[in-house]
Tab-separated table of C-alpha atoms (C1' of nucleotides) in Angstrom:
chain	number	residue	atom	x	y	z
P	1	MET	CA	92.354	90.722	67.506
P	2	ILE	CA	88.592	91.043	67.726
P	3	ASP	CA	86.543	91.762	64.598
P	4	ILE	CA	83.690	94.152	65.229
P	5	ALA	CA	80.589	95.069	63.263
P	6	VAL	CA	78.637	98.180	64.169
P	7	PHE	CA	75.018	98.780	63.282
P	8	ASP	CA	72.853	101.826	63.827
P	9	GLU	CA	70.155	103.221	61.598
P	10	HIS	CA	71.169	106.714	62.622
P	11	LYS	CA	74.250	107.561	60.608
P	12	LEU	CA	75.702	110.144	62.924
P	13	MET	CA	75.408	107.874	65.937
P	14	LEU	CA	76.871	105.073	63.903
P	15	GLU	CA	79.909	107.158	63.089
P	16	GLY	CA	80.137	108.182	66.710
P	17	LEU	CA	80.155	104.596	67.899
P	18	VAL	CA	82.789	103.623	65.368
P	19	SER	CA	84.870	106.589	66.423
P	20	LEU	CA	84.783	105.333	70.017
P	21	LEU	CA	86.356	102.075	68.916
P	22	GLY	CA	89.203	103.742	67.081
P	23	GLY	CA	92.611	103.640	68.647
P	24	VAL	CA	92.138	100.379	70.475
P	25	SER	CA	94.884	98.127	69.218
P	26	ASP	CA	93.201	94.737	69.415
P	27	LEU	CA	89.851	95.799	67.984
P	28	ARG	CA	89.216	95.896	64.269
P	29	THR	CA	86.012	97.432	62.927
P	30	VAL	CA	85.308	95.357	59.861
P	31	LEU	CA	81.696	96.319	59.113
P	32	ILE	CA	79.879	99.610	59.499
P	33	CYS	CA	76.257	99.471	58.503
P	34	ASP	CA	73.061	101.495	58.711
P	35	ASP	CA	70.813	99.203	56.724
P	36	ARG	CA	69.125	96.153	58.186
P	37	GLY	CA	69.020	94.151	54.996
P	38	VAL	CA	72.634	94.797	54.145
P	39	LEU	CA	73.619	93.921	57.691
P	40	VAL	CA	72.165	90.436	57.535
P	41	GLN	CA	73.657	89.748	54.107
P	42	LYS	CA	77.127	90.970	54.971
P	43	LEU	CA	77.284	89.191	58.317
P	44	LYS	CA	76.338	85.942	56.658
P	45	ALA	CA	79.308	86.242	54.349
P	46	MET	CA	81.998	87.215	56.816
P	47	GLN	CA	83.457	86.197	60.156
P	48	VAL	CA	82.676	88.815	62.783
P	49	HIS	CA	83.114	88.250	66.485
P	50	VAL	CA	80.963	90.951	67.987
P	51	LEU	CA	78.108	93.017	66.584
P	52	ILE	CA	77.331	96.276	68.321
P	53	MET	CA	73.732	97.084	67.644
P	54	ASN	CA	72.063	100.284	68.714
P	55	ILE	CA	68.298	100.136	69.036
P	56	ARG	CA	65.777	102.767	70.036
P	57	ASP	CA	62.838	100.568	70.885
P	58	ILE	CA	61.894	96.942	71.226
P	59	SER	CA	59.676	96.850	68.207
P	60	VAL	CA	59.024	93.534	66.552
P	61	ARG	CA	61.232	94.793	63.749
P	62	ASN	CA	64.205	95.026	66.034
P	63	LEU	CA	63.570	91.797	67.866
P	64	ASN	CA	63.118	89.979	64.591
P	65	LEU	CA	66.414	91.339	63.367
P	66	ILE	CA	68.141	89.956	66.449
P	67	ILE	CA	66.438	86.605	66.041
P	68	GLN	CA	67.308	86.472	62.365
P	69	LEU	CA	70.952	87.258	63.047
P	70	THR	CA	71.118	84.716	65.848
P	71	ILE	CA	69.956	82.098	63.410
P	72	SER	CA	71.912	83.144	60.329
P	73	SER	CA	75.138	83.888	62.212
P	74	PRO	CA	75.247	81.580	65.226
P	75	LYS	CA	78.831	82.367	66.197
P	76	LEU	CA	78.190	86.091	66.276
P	77	LYS	CA	77.884	87.733	69.692
P	78	ILE	CA	75.296	90.499	69.628
P	79	LEU	CA	75.777	93.421	71.966
P	80	ILE	CA	72.743	95.638	72.316
P	81	VAL	CA	73.251	99.318	73.002
P	82	SER	CA	70.135	101.148	74.033
P	83	MET	CA	68.760	104.106	75.892
P	84	ILE	CA	65.995	101.984	77.319
P	85	ASP	CA	66.685	100.644	80.786
P	86	SER	CA	63.666	98.484	81.277
P	87	GLU	CA	63.593	94.939	82.470
P	88	GLU	CA	61.264	94.051	79.660
P	89	THR	CA	63.557	95.325	76.937
P	90	VAL	CA	66.579	93.567	78.325
P	91	LEU	CA	64.813	90.265	78.756
P	92	LYS	CA	63.262	90.367	75.307
P	93	THR	CA	66.525	91.117	73.549
P	94	ILE	CA	68.384	88.463	75.524
P	95	LYS	CA	65.615	86.042	74.757
P	96	ALA	CA	65.893	86.925	71.079
P	97	GLY	CA	69.542	85.968	71.154
P	98	ALA	CA	71.564	88.982	72.249
P	99	LYS	CA	74.515	88.243	74.498
P	100	GLY	CA	75.040	91.651	76.004
P	101	TYR	CA	73.126	94.794	76.905
P	102	LEU	CA	74.472	98.278	77.552
P	103	GLY	CA	71.969	100.658	79.139
P	104	ALA	CA	71.624	104.410	79.237
P	105	ASP	CA	74.474	105.236	81.575
P	106	SER	CA	77.116	103.018	80.023
P	107	ASP	CA	80.231	104.757	78.742
P	108	ARG	CA	83.122	103.892	76.463
P	109	ASN	CA	84.864	101.821	79.111
P	110	ASP	CA	81.762	99.724	79.589
P	111	LEU	CA	81.531	99.270	75.858
P	112	LEU	CA	85.079	97.966	75.645
P	113	GLU	CA	84.609	95.795	78.707
P	114	ALA	CA	81.459	94.356	77.180
P	115	ILE	CA	83.228	93.557	73.936
P	116	TYR	CA	86.013	91.678	75.696
P	117	THR	CA	83.570	89.865	77.934
P	118	LEU	CA	81.484	88.754	74.990
P	119	ARG	CA	84.549	87.700	73.064
P	120	SER	CA	85.620	85.516	75.960
P	121	GLY	CA	82.308	83.717	75.750
P	122	HIS	CA	80.425	85.283	78.624
P	123	ASP	CA	77.322	87.431	78.697
P	124	TYR	CA	77.458	91.071	79.672
P	125	LEU	CA	74.859	93.297	81.294
P	126	SER	CA	75.678	96.847	82.325
P	127	LYS	CA	75.648	97.717	86.008
P	128	SER	CA	72.412	99.658	85.920
P	129	ILE	CA	70.734	96.751	84.203
P	130	THR	CA	72.034	94.247	86.701
P	131	HIS	CA	70.789	96.441	89.519
P	132	LEU	CA	67.463	96.830	87.836
P	133	LEU	CA	66.986	93.131	87.410
P	134	LEU	CA	68.086	92.444	90.969
P	135	ASN	CA	65.767	95.055	92.410
P	136	ARG	CA	62.844	93.862	90.369
P	137	TYR	CA	63.595	90.352	91.412
P	138	ILE	CA	63.769	91.230	95.085
P	139	SER	CA	60.759	93.535	95.136
P	140	GLY	CA	58.965	91.066	92.945
P	141	MET	CA	59.468	88.430	95.553
P	142	GLN	CA	58.334	90.725	98.319
P	143	THR	CA	55.193	92.062	96.749
P	144	GLY	CA	54.610	89.061	94.610
P	145	GLU	CA	53.423	91.376	91.881
P	146	SER	CA	54.709	94.284	89.840
P	147	ASP	CA	53.365	97.793	90.258
P	148	GLN	CA	51.981	98.221	86.752
P	149	PRO	CA	48.240	97.724	86.280
P	150	ALA	CA	49.060	95.611	83.260
P	151	GLY	CA	51.626	96.740	80.798
P	152	ILE	CA	52.967	96.017	77.393
P	153	GLY	CA	55.305	93.577	79.091
P	154	SER	CA	52.475	91.180	79.685
P	155	LEU	CA	51.818	90.923	75.969
P	156	SER	CA	53.534	88.355	73.832
P	157	LEU	CA	55.486	89.295	70.728
P	158	ARG	CA	52.734	88.032	68.503
P	159	GLN	CA	50.143	90.002	70.358
P	160	VAL	CA	52.164	93.184	70.081
P	161	GLU	CA	52.641	92.484	66.400
P	162	ILE	CA	48.918	92.183	65.788
P	163	LEU	CA	48.189	95.226	67.905
P	164	LYS	CA	50.749	97.221	65.981
P	165	MET	CA	49.376	96.278	62.590
P	166	TRP	CA	45.837	96.894	63.651
P	167	GLY	CA	46.888	100.251	65.072
P	168	GLU	CA	48.283	101.094	61.664
P	169	SER	CA	44.808	100.755	60.222
P	170	TYR	CA	45.129	97.309	58.740
P	171	THR	CA	41.871	95.351	58.749
P	172	ASN	CA	41.703	91.934	60.350
P	173	GLN	CA	41.619	90.466	56.877
P	174	GLU	CA	44.802	92.255	55.839
P	175	ILE	CA	46.585	91.248	59.017
P	176	ALA	CA	45.566	87.637	58.487
P	177	GLU	CA	46.880	87.634	54.937
P	178	ARG	CA	50.179	89.221	55.857
P	179	LEU	CA	50.807	86.859	58.750
P	180	PHE	CA	49.438	83.801	56.969
P	181	ILE	CA	46.875	83.051	59.653
P	182	SER	CA	43.094	82.964	59.779
P	183	VAL	CA	40.967	86.017	60.375
P	184	ARG	CA	39.543	84.200	63.347
P	185	THR	CA	42.995	83.911	64.819
P	186	VAL	CA	43.529	87.613	64.489
P	187	GLU	CA	40.273	88.109	66.330
P	188	SER	CA	41.433	85.665	68.960
P	189	HIS	CA	44.641	87.577	69.484
P	190	LYS	CA	42.738	90.796	69.883
P	191	ASN	CA	40.400	89.157	72.354
P	192	HIS	CA	43.318	87.896	74.365
P	193	ILE	CA	44.897	91.335	74.353
P	194	MET	CA	41.688	92.894	75.617
P	195	GLN	CA	41.410	90.313	78.359
P	196	LYS	CA	44.998	90.667	79.475
P	197	LEU	CA	44.931	94.427	79.596
P	198	ASN	CA	41.400	94.519	80.913
P	199	LEU	CA	40.201	96.843	78.182
P	200	LYS	CA	36.553	97.337	77.393
P	201	SER	CA	36.681	98.614	73.840
P	202	THR	CA	38.862	98.780	70.790
P	203	VAL	CA	39.163	102.479	71.363
P	204	ASP	CA	40.916	101.749	74.646
P	205	MET	CA	43.154	99.326	72.826
P	206	ILE	CA	44.317	102.031	70.446
P	207	LYS	CA	44.932	104.406	73.302
P	208	PHE	CA	46.971	101.742	75.008
P	209	ALA	CA	48.988	101.158	71.864
P	210	ILE	CA	49.710	104.856	71.544
P	211	LYS	CA	50.599	105.236	75.209
P	212	ASN	CA	53.027	102.373	74.941
P	213	ASN	CA	54.649	103.572	71.737
P	214	ILE	CA	53.414	100.599	69.784
P	215	ILE	CA	51.905	102.908	67.220
P	216	GLU	CA	52.448	106.530	66.250
P	217	ILE	CA	49.885	109.269	65.846
K	1	MET	CA	87.223	129.207	67.436
K	2	ILE	CA	83.704	127.902	68.059
K	3	ASP	CA	82.678	126.759	71.511
K	4	ILE	CA	80.471	123.711	71.461
K	5	ALA	CA	78.244	122.038	74.030
K	6	VAL	CA	77.002	118.521	73.451
K	7	PHE	CA	73.971	117.022	75.110
K	8	ASP	CA	72.588	113.519	74.955
K	9	GLU	CA	70.929	111.517	77.683
K	10	HIS	CA	72.558	108.404	76.326
K	11	LYS	CA	76.138	108.468	77.576
K	12	LEU	CA	77.653	106.273	74.892
K	13	MET	CA	76.090	108.289	72.097
K	14	LEU	CA	77.198	111.451	73.842
K	15	GLU	CA	80.768	110.247	73.882
K	16	GLY	CA	80.415	109.212	70.275
K	17	LEU	CA	79.222	112.646	69.229
K	18	VAL	CA	82.028	114.321	71.133
K	19	SER	CA	84.490	111.978	69.538
K	20	LEU	CA	83.268	113.071	66.100
K	21	LEU	CA	84.150	116.649	66.936
K	22	GLY	CA	87.661	115.824	68.033
K	23	GLY	CA	90.529	116.784	65.757
K	24	VAL	CA	88.802	119.758	64.206
K	25	SER	CA	91.064	122.670	64.912
K	26	ASP	CA	88.589	125.505	65.228
K	27	LEU	CA	86.038	123.640	67.332
K	28	ARG	CA	86.322	123.467	71.094
K	29	THR	CA	84.015	121.191	73.052
K	30	VAL	CA	83.520	123.059	76.283
K	31	LEU	CA	80.563	121.232	77.775
K	32	ILE	CA	79.619	117.571	77.682
K	33	CYS	CA	76.416	116.786	79.462
K	34	ASP	CA	73.895	113.996	79.903
K	35	ASP	CA	71.641	115.680	82.432
K	36	ARG	CA	68.935	118.145	81.499
K	37	GLY	CA	69.032	120.117	84.724
K	38	VAL	CA	72.804	120.444	84.710
K	39	LEU	CA	72.687	121.479	81.063
K	40	VAL	CA	70.455	124.466	81.690
K	41	GLN	CA	72.465	125.589	84.707
K	42	LYS	CA	75.847	125.305	83.041
K	43	LEU	CA	74.767	126.975	79.813
K	44	LYS	CA	73.420	129.910	81.778
K	45	ALA	CA	76.819	130.445	83.344
K	46	MET	CA	79.030	130.139	80.289
K	47	GLN	CA	79.379	131.419	76.752
K	48	VAL	CA	78.715	128.635	74.285
K	49	HIS	CA	78.118	129.216	70.604
K	50	VAL	CA	76.437	126.011	69.512
K	51	LEU	CA	74.620	123.302	71.437
K	52	ILE	CA	74.337	119.915	69.784
K	53	MET	CA	71.303	118.217	71.214
K	54	ASN	CA	70.325	114.681	70.427
K	55	ILE	CA	66.688	113.826	70.970
K	56	ARG	CA	64.774	110.601	70.452
K	57	ASP	CA	61.243	111.952	70.376
K	58	ILE	CA	59.331	115.204	70.421
K	59	SER	CA	57.926	114.779	73.885
K	60	VAL	CA	56.818	117.816	75.820
K	61	ARG	CA	59.905	117.257	77.968
K	62	ASN	CA	62.222	117.761	75.045
K	63	LEU	CA	60.340	120.666	73.545
K	64	ASN	CA	60.249	122.387	76.900
K	65	LEU	CA	63.975	121.953	77.278
K	66	ILE	CA	64.524	123.660	73.940
K	67	ILE	CA	62.158	126.472	74.864
K	68	GLN	CA	63.790	126.891	78.244
K	69	LEU	CA	67.262	127.079	76.728
K	70	THR	CA	66.104	129.510	74.076
K	71	ILE	CA	64.925	131.817	76.817
K	72	SER	CA	67.732	131.361	79.314
K	73	SER	CA	70.523	131.444	76.724
K	74	PRO	CA	69.321	133.640	73.871
K	75	LYS	CA	72.666	133.760	72.080
K	76	LEU	CA	72.999	130.019	71.984
K	77	LYS	CA	72.333	128.282	68.675
K	78	ILE	CA	70.632	124.941	69.202
K	79	LEU	CA	71.295	122.182	66.701
K	80	ILE	CA	68.925	119.236	66.955
K	81	VAL	CA	70.187	115.802	66.017
K	82	SER	CA	67.500	113.196	65.634
K	83	MET	CA	66.527	109.957	64.010
K	84	ILE	CA	63.062	111.274	63.324
K	85	ASP	CA	62.547	112.691	59.844
K	86	SER	CA	59.038	113.991	60.136
K	87	GLU	CA	57.796	117.378	59.154
K	88	GLU	CA	55.991	117.684	62.454
K	89	THR	CA	59.102	117.091	64.528
K	90	VAL	CA	61.196	119.547	62.596
K	91	LEU	CA	58.599	122.269	62.728
K	92	LYS	CA	57.987	121.806	66.434
K	93	THR	CA	61.650	121.985	67.362
K	94	ILE	CA	62.243	125.005	65.133
K	95	LYS	CA	59.204	126.651	66.618
K	96	ALA	CA	60.583	125.917	70.075
K	97	GLY	CA	63.723	127.791	69.208
K	98	ALA	CA	66.139	125.374	67.562
K	99	LYS	CA	68.196	126.821	64.718
K	100	GLY	CA	69.222	123.609	63.008
K	101	TYR	CA	68.022	120.082	62.436
K	102	LEU	CA	70.019	117.038	61.363
K	103	GLY	CA	67.910	114.069	60.282
K	104	ALA	CA	68.521	110.360	60.105
K	105	ASP	CA	70.872	110.265	57.144
K	106	SER	CA	73.166	113.091	58.173
K	107	ASP	CA	76.813	112.234	58.669
K	108	ARG	CA	79.832	113.862	60.271
K	109	ASN	CA	80.329	116.269	57.386
K	110	ASP	CA	76.769	117.492	57.693
K	111	LEU	CA	77.295	117.944	61.403
K	112	LEU	CA	80.354	120.123	60.863
K	113	GLU	CA	78.654	122.043	58.085
K	114	ALA	CA	75.673	122.651	60.331
K	115	ILE	CA	77.880	123.951	63.126
K	116	TYR	CA	79.612	126.452	60.859
K	117	THR	CA	76.329	127.513	59.309
K	118	LEU	CA	74.750	128.111	62.699
K	119	ARG	CA	77.798	129.977	63.931
K	120	SER	CA	77.605	132.316	60.972
K	121	GLY	CA	74.085	133.194	61.960
K	122	HIS	CA	72.065	131.128	59.517
K	123	ASP	CA	69.688	128.254	60.055
K	124	TYR	CA	70.521	124.751	58.919
K	125	LEU	CA	68.256	121.911	57.852
K	126	SER	CA	69.670	118.667	56.509
K	127	LYS	CA	69.023	117.791	52.887
K	128	SER	CA	66.447	115.121	53.581
K	129	ILE	CA	64.531	117.524	55.764
K	130	THR	CA	64.646	120.302	53.210
K	131	HIS	CA	63.348	117.922	50.584
K	132	LEU	CA	60.629	116.753	52.892
K	133	LEU	CA	59.437	120.260	53.602
K	134	LEU	CA	59.681	121.299	49.966
K	135	ASN	CA	57.717	118.320	48.752
K	136	ARG	CA	55.005	118.892	51.292
K	137	TYR	CA	54.877	122.512	50.344
K	138	ILE	CA	54.728	121.848	46.627
K	139	SER	CA	52.119	119.116	46.832
K	140	GLY	CA	50.169	121.422	49.120
K	141	MET	CA	50.228	124.191	46.543
K	142	GLN	CA	49.293	121.921	43.671
K	143	THR	CA	46.167	120.671	45.355
K	144	GLY	CA	45.180	124.184	46.258
K	145	GLU	CA	44.946	123.147	49.861
K	146	SER	CA	46.922	123.947	52.960
K	147	ASP	CA	49.081	121.328	54.604
K	148	GLN	CA	46.215	120.037	56.676
K	149	PRO	CA	44.310	117.164	54.999
K	150	ALA	CA	41.046	118.403	56.494
K	151	GLY	CA	40.728	119.781	59.947
K	152	ILE	CA	38.444	119.705	62.900
K	153	GLY	CA	37.014	122.952	61.619
K	154	SER	CA	35.136	121.147	58.905
K	155	LEU	CA	33.190	119.104	61.434
K	156	SER	CA	29.911	120.262	62.846
K	157	LEU	CA	29.342	120.564	66.588
K	158	ARG	CA	27.177	117.483	66.586
K	159	GLN	CA	29.801	115.505	64.743
K	160	VAL	CA	32.502	116.524	67.190
K	161	GLU	CA	30.173	115.609	70.027
K	162	ILE	CA	29.669	112.117	68.690
K	163	LEU	CA	33.344	111.700	67.928
K	164	LYS	CA	34.234	112.784	71.431
K	165	MET	CA	31.867	110.379	73.132
K	166	TRP	CA	32.908	107.530	70.908
K	167	GLY	CA	36.544	108.362	71.600
K	168	GLU	CA	35.757	108.037	75.274
K	169	SER	CA	34.820	104.430	74.684
K	170	TYR	CA	31.082	104.826	74.613
K	171	THR	CA	29.327	102.366	72.321
K	172	ASN	CA	26.985	103.578	69.601
K	173	GLN	CA	24.106	102.349	71.725
K	174	GLU	CA	25.248	104.377	74.741
K	175	ILE	CA	25.767	107.476	72.632
K	176	ALA	CA	22.303	107.100	71.132
K	177	GLU	CA	20.697	106.803	74.552
K	178	ARG	CA	22.509	109.787	75.981
K	179	LEU	CA	21.716	112.015	73.020
K	180	PHE	CA	18.172	110.679	72.566
K	181	ILE	CA	18.710	109.706	68.978
K	182	SER	CA	18.686	106.439	67.076
K	183	VAL	CA	21.707	104.173	66.852
K	184	ARG	CA	21.458	104.513	63.093
K	185	THR	CA	21.841	108.238	63.441
K	186	VAL	CA	24.986	107.778	65.437
K	187	GLU	CA	26.252	105.561	62.659
K	188	SER	CA	25.295	108.196	60.130
K	189	HIS	CA	27.246	110.832	61.982
K	190	LYS	CA	30.278	108.629	62.092
K	191	ASN	CA	29.933	107.893	58.390
K	192	HIS	CA	29.769	111.573	57.624
K	193	ILE	CA	32.844	112.220	59.758
K	194	MET	CA	34.796	109.562	57.923
K	195	GLN	CA	33.759	110.950	54.557
K	196	LYS	CA	34.614	114.521	55.456
K	197	LEU	CA	38.007	113.702	56.869
K	198	ASN	CA	38.659	111.084	54.242
K	199	LEU	CA	39.526	108.433	56.820
K	200	LYS	CA	39.647	104.761	55.976
K	201	SER	CA	39.159	103.203	59.385
K	202	THR	CA	37.929	103.872	62.864
K	203	VAL	CA	41.491	103.621	64.041
K	204	ASP	CA	42.310	106.651	61.947
K	205	MET	CA	39.315	108.405	63.415
K	206	ILE	CA	40.633	107.933	66.930
K	207	LYS	CA	44.054	109.135	65.906
K	208	PHE	CA	42.436	112.190	64.398
K	209	ALA	CA	40.490	112.824	67.581
K	210	ILE	CA	43.658	112.574	69.650
K	211	LYS	CA	45.657	114.772	67.308
K	212	ASN	CA	42.985	117.430	67.465
K	213	ASN	CA	42.594	117.298	71.220
K	214	ILE	CA	39.045	116.036	71.009
K	215	ILE	CA	39.933	113.189	73.306
K	216	GLU	CA	42.734	112.536	75.784
K	217	ILE	CA	44.954	109.548	76.063
X	1	DC	C1'	13.880	130.707	46.056
X	2	DA	C1'	17.695	127.728	45.115
X	3	DT	C1'	21.555	125.743	47.249
X	4	DT	C1'	24.148	123.841	50.672
X	5	DC	C1'	24.952	121.889	55.052
X	6	DC	C1'	23.123	119.650	59.290
X	7	DT	C1'	20.579	116.379	61.601
X	8	DT	C1'	17.873	112.805	61.600
X	9	DA	C1'	17.007	107.925	59.982
X	10	DC	C1'	16.645	103.447	57.325
X	11	DG	C1'	18.257	99.221	54.224
X	12	DT	C1'	21.623	95.863	53.203
X	13	DG	C1'	25.571	93.140	53.145
X	14	DA	C1'	30.213	92.795	55.058
X	15	DA	C1'	33.308	93.191	58.848
X	16	DA	C1'	34.360	93.316	63.583
X	17	DC	C1'	33.294	92.277	68.434
X	18	DA	C1'	32.087	89.392	72.673
X	19	DC	C1'	32.440	85.235	74.807
X	20	DG	C1'	33.185	80.447	75.001
X	21	DT	C1'	35.701	76.354	73.635
X	22	DA	C1'	39.734	73.834	72.307
X	23	DA	C1'	43.941	71.607	70.449
X	24	DA	C1'	48.983	71.758	69.577
X	25	DT	C1'	53.121	73.737	71.136
X	26	DC	C1'	56.517	75.991	73.746
X	27	DC	C1'	58.690	77.003	78.341
X	28	DG	C1'	59.879	76.887	83.004
X	29	DT	C1'	59.768	74.194	87.161
X	30	DT	C1'	59.777	70.466	89.796
J	1	DA	C1'	60.549	63.141	82.559
J	2	DA	C1'	56.196	65.079	83.904
J	3	DC	C1'	53.287	68.888	85.109
J	4	DG	C1'	51.202	73.414	84.751
J	5	DG	C1'	50.903	77.626	82.440
J	6	DA	C1'	51.136	80.664	78.618
J	7	DT	C1'	51.065	81.038	73.485
J	8	DT	C1'	49.298	80.465	69.054
J	9	DT	C1'	46.219	78.692	66.353
J	10	DA	C1'	41.129	78.238	65.172
J	11	DC	C1'	35.943	77.740	65.225
J	12	DG	C1'	30.768	78.723	66.702
J	13	DT	C1'	27.138	81.975	67.585
J	14	DG	C1'	24.943	85.988	68.337
J	15	DT	C1'	25.455	91.099	68.593
J	16	DT	C1'	27.411	95.343	67.103
J	17	DT	C1'	29.637	98.238	63.997
J	18	DC	C1'	31.044	99.514	59.276
J	19	DA	C1'	30.379	100.862	54.402
J	20	DC	C1'	27.672	102.774	51.181
J	21	DG	C1'	23.523	104.471	49.486
J	22	DT	C1'	19.228	106.912	50.046
J	23	DA	C1'	16.325	110.436	51.964
J	24	DA	C1'	13.504	113.976	54.328
J	25	DG	C1'	12.894	118.135	57.207
J	26	DG	C1'	15.173	122.332	58.860
J	27	DA	C1'	18.557	126.168	59.177
J	28	DA	C1'	21.560	129.249	56.848
J	29	DT	C1'	22.999	131.796	52.991
J	30	DG	C1'	23.350	134.032	48.740
DNA sequence: CATTCCTTACGTGAAACACGTAAATCCGTT
DNA sequence: AACGGATTTACGTGTTTCACGTAAGGAATG
């Protein structure tokens, strides 16, 4: 018997996911949750084998949640379910502590397979993801470089975090206070971002952030 | 008996949605689809009462799909399911032809209710959405203003000109040179723009410029 | 003719930017 | 275990931009 927790901020999708798990004899859905805070609290207090977590983006929010869960519930296997089939997303979630990733074209069978695989102690990546990583790896070796001029992938988590806050109209001072770092450090981060992305002005930086869904308009 | 089509580009979520519809006696899921092109083709050829369409953003792609379906299948009622609870998103999808909108906190009951409501010829907006729109409307009426905070119309030609150049990453110095005015004047213009539009930061000013098609991203 | 808005411009102090330097730390590779 | 590279932190210095106020000449409008 495998104990499952399911998390999704979108209630309907959450119910849909849970519904997909119904009728499987050796799976038991013990936690259904659409609130991040509640999720962490509940998981701390109970023994769950696999957490199915649906995410829509790789915001710092989401990555932090994964990291937090990895720390607070070390035995828990986190299975990410996401529409996003990008190398970057997969790597970042895995790095944050997730043990499995189901991409856009995964179906119910893949979901079940992933659950069993995770339960048995192994990692699981869906076929499309495996292909993606392989292709990138191969083409990466051939060309030596990726095709993007310089993307969000080249930014570190911290850099994205600063960019996001700044894009939400926080001043350097406010960012510094919230992150408990010096204003100069915030400036440094922004400088590094500009260098990496080869941007000439802050205006370009905002445009970049919007293009890459780091901030909303 | 109501004939339902379900569309979602994310296969797992698609299966989840379909699963939520199972076991309801007077609903018949006649089309399950995760491909936009196939969706349009199939719907043209068959009689479906309600299409449940899950979207993750209000990209032009998605809006166009709604518009296309509205034209090619006029009898079809489109029910949007989305995580996004913003006035803008709702209005745009409705404008595009959707007849219903289920926001983030809708559950299976709301989904069923929405289907029946649409089938009976009425529109359906989830409670959170209705509240959102009402509140906006009320607060708009109280202030004596329309829903727009302050539009591009309130800016003078010169002000738009400066905003445009600045949004294209020109520095104040460059703008001054090109317009044969002092840097201080450029600053003045920007100050006046911020005052008029009641913006707190330059970041907001860029967002405004993008929203109002003064600059491109 | 008074009023209002537009355009121009300055003063001043605070904030942000540009560019360099640098130390501690983490991470992957050898 | 050691090396090289990226990350995060931070400062120095000089320039630019921001925030807020003031202001004068001109066009438009009632």
